[in-house]
Coordinates of C-alpha atoms in Angstrom, one line a residue:
E1 CA 0.0 0.0 0.0
N2 CA 1.0 3.6 -0.7
S3 CA -1.0 5.4 2.0
V4 CA -2.3 5.0 5.5
E5 CA -5.9 5.0 4.2
E6 CA -5.1 2.0 1.9
I7 CA -3.6 0.1 4.9
R8 CA -6.7 0.8 7.0
E9 CA -8.9 -0.5 4.1
G10 CA -6.8 -3.6 3.9
L11 CA -7.1 -4.3 7.6
K12 CA -10.9 -4.0 7.4
K13 CA -11.0 -6.8 4.8
F14 CA -8.5 -8.9 6.7
G15 CA -10.6 -8.8 9.9
S16 CA -14.1 -8.6 8.6
V17 CA -15.3 -12.2 8.7
D18 CA -14.1 -15.2 10.7
P19 CA -14.0 -18.1 8.2
S20 CA -14.5 -20.6 11.1
S21 CA -17.8 -19.1 11.9
Q22 CA -19.4 -19.4 8.5
P23 CA -22.2 -19.9 7.4
N24 CA -23.3 -17.9 10.5
N25 CA -21.1 -15.1 9.1
K26 CA -20.2 -13.6 12.5
I27 CA -18.1 -10.5 12.6
R28 CA -14.8 -11.0 14.3
G29 CA -12.7 -8.3 15.9
Q30 CA -11.5 -5.4 13.7
W31 CA -7.8 -4.5 13.4
E32 CA -6.9 -1.0 14.6
L33 CA -3.9 0.7 13.1
I34 CA -1.8 2.1 16.0
F35 CA 1.4 2.9 14.2
C36 CA 2.4 3.3 10.5
T37 CA 5.3 4.7 8.6
I38 CA 5.1 4.7 4.8
D39 CA 8.6 6.1 4.2
S40 CA 11.7 4.1 4.9
L41 CA 15.3 4.9 5.7
P42 CA 18.5 2.8 5.5
E43 CA 18.0 -0.1 8.0
K44 CA 14.6 1.3 9.0
P45 CA 12.0 -0.3 6.7
S46 CA 8.5 0.9 6.2
H47 CA 6.1 -1.0 8.4
Y48 CA 2.9 -0.8 10.5
V49 CA 1.5 -2.2 13.8
A50 CA -2.1 -3.1 14.3
V51 CA -4.1 -4.4 17.3
K52 CA -7.1 -6.6 17.2
R53 CA -10.0 -5.1 19.1
D54 CA -12.2 -8.0 20.1
T55 CA -14.4 -8.8 23.1
S56 CA -15.2 -12.3 22.0
K57 CA -13.1 -15.5 22.4
S58 CA -9.9 -15.2 20.3
I59 CA -8.8 -17.7 17.7
F60 CA -6.0 -18.6 20.1
G61 CA -8.6 -19.8 22.5
S62 CA -8.2 -17.3 25.3
T63 CA -9.5 -13.8 26.0
S64 CA -6.4 -13.0 28.0
T65 CA -4.4 -12.9 24.8
L66 CA -3.9 -9.7 22.8
Q67 CA -3.4 -10.2 19.1
V68 CA -0.9 -7.8 17.4
L69 CA 0.2 -7.5 13.7
L70 CA 3.6 -6.2 12.7
V71 CA 3.8 -5.9 8.9
V72 CA 7.0 -4.9 7.2
R73 CA 7.2 -3.8 3.6
G74 CA 9.7 -5.2 1.1
T75 CA 12.2 -3.3 -1.0
K76 CA 10.6 -0.3 -2.7
S77 CA 12.9 2.7 -2.4
V78 CA 16.6 3.5 -2.7
E79 CA 16.8 3.5 1.1
D80 CA 15.6 -0.1 1.1
V81 CA 18.2 -1.1 -1.5
I82 CA 20.9 0.3 0.7
T83 CA 19.8 -2.0 3.5
N84 CA 19.9 -4.9 1.1
V85 CA 23.4 -4.3 -0.2
L86 CA 24.8 -4.1 3.3
M87 CA 25.0 -7.8 3.1
E88 CA 28.3 -8.5 5.0
A89 CA 27.9 -11.7 7.1
V90 CA 28.3 -10.5 10.7
E91 CA 28.5 -12.4 14.0
Y92 CA 25.0 -12.8 15.3
R93 CA 24.1 -15.0 18.4
D94 CA 25.6 -18.4 17.7
G95 CA 26.1 -17.9 13.9
K96 CA 26.2 -15.3 11.2
A97 CA 23.6 -13.1 9.6
H98 CA 23.0 -10.3 7.0
A99 CA 24.3 -7.1 8.6
G100 CA 21.8 -4.6 7.2
I101 CA 18.8 -6.8 7.9
V102 CA 20.0 -7.6 11.4
R103 CA 20.1 -3.9 12.2
A104 CA 16.7 -3.4 10.5
G105 CA 15.1 -6.1 12.7
K106 CA 16.7 -4.7 15.9
Y107 CA 15.4 -1.3 15.0
L108 CA 11.8 -2.7 14.9
V109 CA 12.2 -4.2 18.3
E110 CA 13.8 -1.2 19.9
K111 CA 11.0 1.0 18.5
H112 CA 8.0 -1.2 19.4
K113 CA 8.9 -3.3 22.4
P114 CA 8.0 -0.5 24.8
L115 CA 4.7 -0.1 22.9
L116 CA 3.9 -3.8 23.3
E117 CA 4.7 -3.7 27.0
S118 CA 2.5 -0.7 27.5
L119 CA -0.4 -2.4 25.7
L120 CA -0.2 -5.2 28.3
A121 CA 0.3 -2.9 31.2
N122 CA -2.8 -0.8 30.3
G123 CA -5.1 -3.6 29.2
R124 CA -6.7 -6.7 30.6
Q125 CA -4.7 -9.2 28.6
T126 CA -1.7 -10.9 30.1
K127 CA 0.0 -12.1 26.9
I128 CA 0.6 -10.9 23.3
D129 CA 0.5 -13.1 20.3
L130 CA 2.5 -11.1 17.8
L131 CA 2.2 -12.1 14.1
C132 CA 5.0 -10.7 12.0
I133 CA 4.4 -10.6 8.2
G134 CA 6.8 -9.4 5.6
H135 CA 7.9 -9.7 2.0
S136 CA 11.5 -9.9 0.8
L137 CA 13.5 -7.4 2.9
G138 CA 10.4 -7.1 5.1
A139 CA 10.4 -10.8 5.7
G140 CA 14.0 -10.7 6.8
A141 CA 13.6 -7.8 9.1
A142 CA 10.4 -9.4 10.7
S143 CA 12.4 -12.6 11.2
I144 CA 15.2 -10.8 13.1
A145 CA 12.6 -8.9 15.1
A146 CA 11.0 -12.2 16.2
M147 CA 14.3 -13.7 17.1
E148 CA 15.1 -10.7 19.3
L149 CA 11.8 -11.1 21.1
M150 CA 11.9 -14.9 21.4
E151 CA 15.5 -15.5 22.3
D152 CA 18.1 -14.1 24.6
D153 CA 21.5 -13.0 23.2
D154 CA 22.9 -16.5 23.8
G155 CA 20.1 -18.1 21.8
T156 CA 18.1 -19.5 24.8
Q157 CA 14.4 -19.2 24.8
Q158 CA 13.0 -16.1 26.6
T159 CA 10.4 -16.4 29.3
S160 CA 8.3 -13.6 28.0
N161 CA 4.7 -12.6 27.7
I162 CA 5.2 -11.8 24.0
D163 CA 4.9 -14.8 21.7
A164 CA 6.1 -14.0 18.2
N165 CA 5.5 -15.9 15.0
V166 CA 6.6 -15.0 11.4
I167 CA 5.2 -15.6 8.0
G168 CA 7.6 -14.4 5.4
F169 CA 7.3 -14.3 1.6
G170 CA 10.5 -14.5 -0.5
C171 CA 12.7 -14.0 2.6
P172 CA 16.3 -13.3 1.7
A173 CA 19.1 -15.8 2.7
L174 CA 20.1 -14.0 5.8
L175 CA 20.9 -16.6 8.5
S176 CA 23.6 -19.3 8.8
D177 CA 22.4 -22.9 9.0
E178 CA 22.6 -23.2 12.8
L179 CA 20.5 -20.1 13.3
S180 CA 18.0 -21.0 10.7
L181 CA 17.3 -24.4 12.2
K182 CA 16.7 -22.9 15.7
T183 CA 13.9 -20.6 14.3
K184 CA 11.9 -23.4 12.7
P185 CA 9.3 -23.5 15.5
Y186 CA 8.2 -19.9 14.9
I187 CA 9.3 -18.7 11.5
T188 CA 7.7 -19.9 8.2
T189 CA 8.9 -18.7 4.8
I190 CA 7.2 -19.1 1.5
I191 CA 9.5 -19.2 -1.6
G192 CA 8.4 -19.0 -5.2
D193 CA 9.9 -21.6 -7.4
A194 CA 12.0 -19.2 -9.6
D195 CA 12.5 -16.5 -7.0
L196 CA 16.3 -15.7 -6.8
V197 CA 16.1 -13.4 -3.7
P198 CA 15.9 -16.3 -1.1
R199 CA 18.9 -18.0 -2.8
M200 CA 21.0 -14.8 -3.1
S201 CA 23.6 -13.7 -0.6
C202 CA 27.0 -12.2 -0.4
D203 CA 28.5 -15.7 -0.6
T204 CA 26.4 -16.9 -3.6
L205 CA 27.2 -13.6 -5.5
G206 CA 30.9 -14.2 -4.8
N207 CA 30.7 -17.8 -6.0
L208 CA 28.9 -16.6 -9.2
A209 CA 31.7 -14.1 -9.8
L210 CA 34.3 -16.8 -9.4
D211 CA 32.4 -19.1 -11.7
V212 CA 32.2 -16.4 -14.4
M213 CA 35.9 -15.6 -14.1
Q214 CA 36.9 -19.2 -14.3
H215 CA 34.6 -20.2 -17.2
D216 CA 36.4 -21.0 -20.5
Y217 CA 34.2 -19.3 -23.1
N218 CA 36.6 -19.5 -26.0
D219 CA 35.3 -22.6 -27.7
K220 CA 31.7 -21.4 -27.4
A221 CA 32.5 -17.9 -28.7
K222 CA 34.3 -19.4 -31.8
R223 CA 31.3 -21.8 -32.3
D224 CA 28.9 -18.8 -32.3
V225 CA 31.0 -16.8 -34.8
K226 CA 31.4 -19.8 -37.1
Q227 CA 27.7 -20.5 -37.0
A228 CA 26.8 -16.9 -37.7
L229 CA 29.2 -16.8 -40.7
E230 CA 27.9 -20.1 -42.1
E231 CA 24.3 -18.8 -41.9
L232 CA 25.3 -15.5 -43.7
L233 CA 27.0 -17.2 -46.6
P234 CA 24.0 -18.9 -48.3
S235 CA 21.7 -15.9 -47.5
Y236 CA 23.9 -13.2 -49.1
S237 CA 26.0 -15.0 -51.7
K238 CA 23.1 -15.9 -54.1
G239 CA 23.9 -14.2 -57.4
L240 CA 27.2 -12.9 -56.1
T241 CA 30.6 -13.7 -57.5
S242 CA 33.4 -15.5 -55.6
T243 CA 35.2 -12.1 -55.4
T244 CA 32.7 -10.7 -52.9
F245 CA 33.5 -10.4 -49.2
L246 CA 31.0 -13.2 -48.5
S247 CA 32.8 -15.7 -50.7
K248 CA 33.8 -19.0 -49.1
A249 CA 37.5 -18.0 -49.2
N250 CA 36.8 -14.8 -47.3
M251 CA 34.6 -16.7 -44.9
D252 CA 37.5 -19.0 -44.1
K253 CA 39.8 -16.0 -43.6
A254 CA 37.3 -14.5 -41.2
K255 CA 37.2 -17.7 -39.2
E256 CA 41.0 -17.8 -39.0
L257 CA 41.0 -14.1 -37.8
V258 CA 38.5 -15.0 -35.1
D259 CA 40.7 -17.9 -34.0
S260 CA 43.8 -15.7 -33.8
M261 CA 41.9 -13.0 -31.9
M262 CA 40.7 -15.5 -29.3
K263 CA 44.2 -16.8 -28.8
K264 CA 45.5 -13.3 -28.3
M265 CA 42.7 -12.6 -25.7
V266 CA 43.7 -15.7 -23.8
S267 CA 47.4 -14.8 -23.8
D268 CA 46.7 -11.2 -22.7
A269 CA 44.3 -12.2 -20.0
P270 CA 45.3 -11.7 -16.3
P271 CA 46.3 -14.8 -14.3
D272 CA 43.4 -17.1 -13.2
A273 CA 42.0 -15.9 -9.9
S274 CA 41.9 -19.5 -8.6
K275 CA 45.7 -19.5 -8.6
D276 CA 45.9 -16.6 -6.2
G277 CA 46.7 -18.4 -3.1
N278 CA 45.3 -15.8 -0.7
T279 CA 42.2 -14.1 -2.0
A280 CA 40.5 -16.9 -3.8
A281 CA 41.4 -19.5 -1.2
V282 CA 40.0 -17.4 1.6
I283 CA 36.8 -16.6 -0.3
K284 CA 36.2 -20.2 -1.2
K285 CA 36.8 -21.4 2.4
R286 CA 34.4 -18.7 3.7
M287 CA 31.7 -19.6 1.1
K288 CA 31.3 -23.3 2.0

């Protein structure tokens, strides 16, 4: 959504009818928008917070539970792109994580944890069920926010009155394996079959660069040129004499020229990066 009004309209549709109550078609609690920022800054994504106002029994089975939504927008602005490209793998808890998204997730918690605590202090509920939803960058920031709320710095489960769960769409690859496995009980991500974002990280981009540098394209380049020349010959030599440029003799010379040019490119190329005992070896070791 591009405006606060659009978000409010979306919340009305989201909370209008309880599917479990049909065909009685009972109205369930409406979501009230209590915070919203449309604009984003580097490491401070656009997001909103909504609270479910409901006097009936909640879908979680207890009237003592307050339901809260934290919805984080995906990449839309230059500021969001800056957060994305700050993808250095930094130490985080017992593993590593995407630097920019870690700071974005921590920003969400620092900004809204006092608000969540005040909702409990001033209401009749004793617990918050926080549902964090996000797409792409938003899914990553929401995941980090949930980790900050659910676990202590050493990774142990917090005994808190805030229970967070995450539904992420196209979440970037932001956690190392050991951290990712720990979050399975409360983070669910949905990945499109051909979506490259969840498969893209600083490591995978580095591996791609190494693969491109090490790929031997000479034979394929010569094959493409040869095929193009052979296709040109029958098309343009009809009715022309053998003295024209597209004669078979000149075609053979063109192929020889391509071969010599490719050989020169190979001889003038810098040393293979894989033979650099420091940089490539360190990168490859880090990217396993």
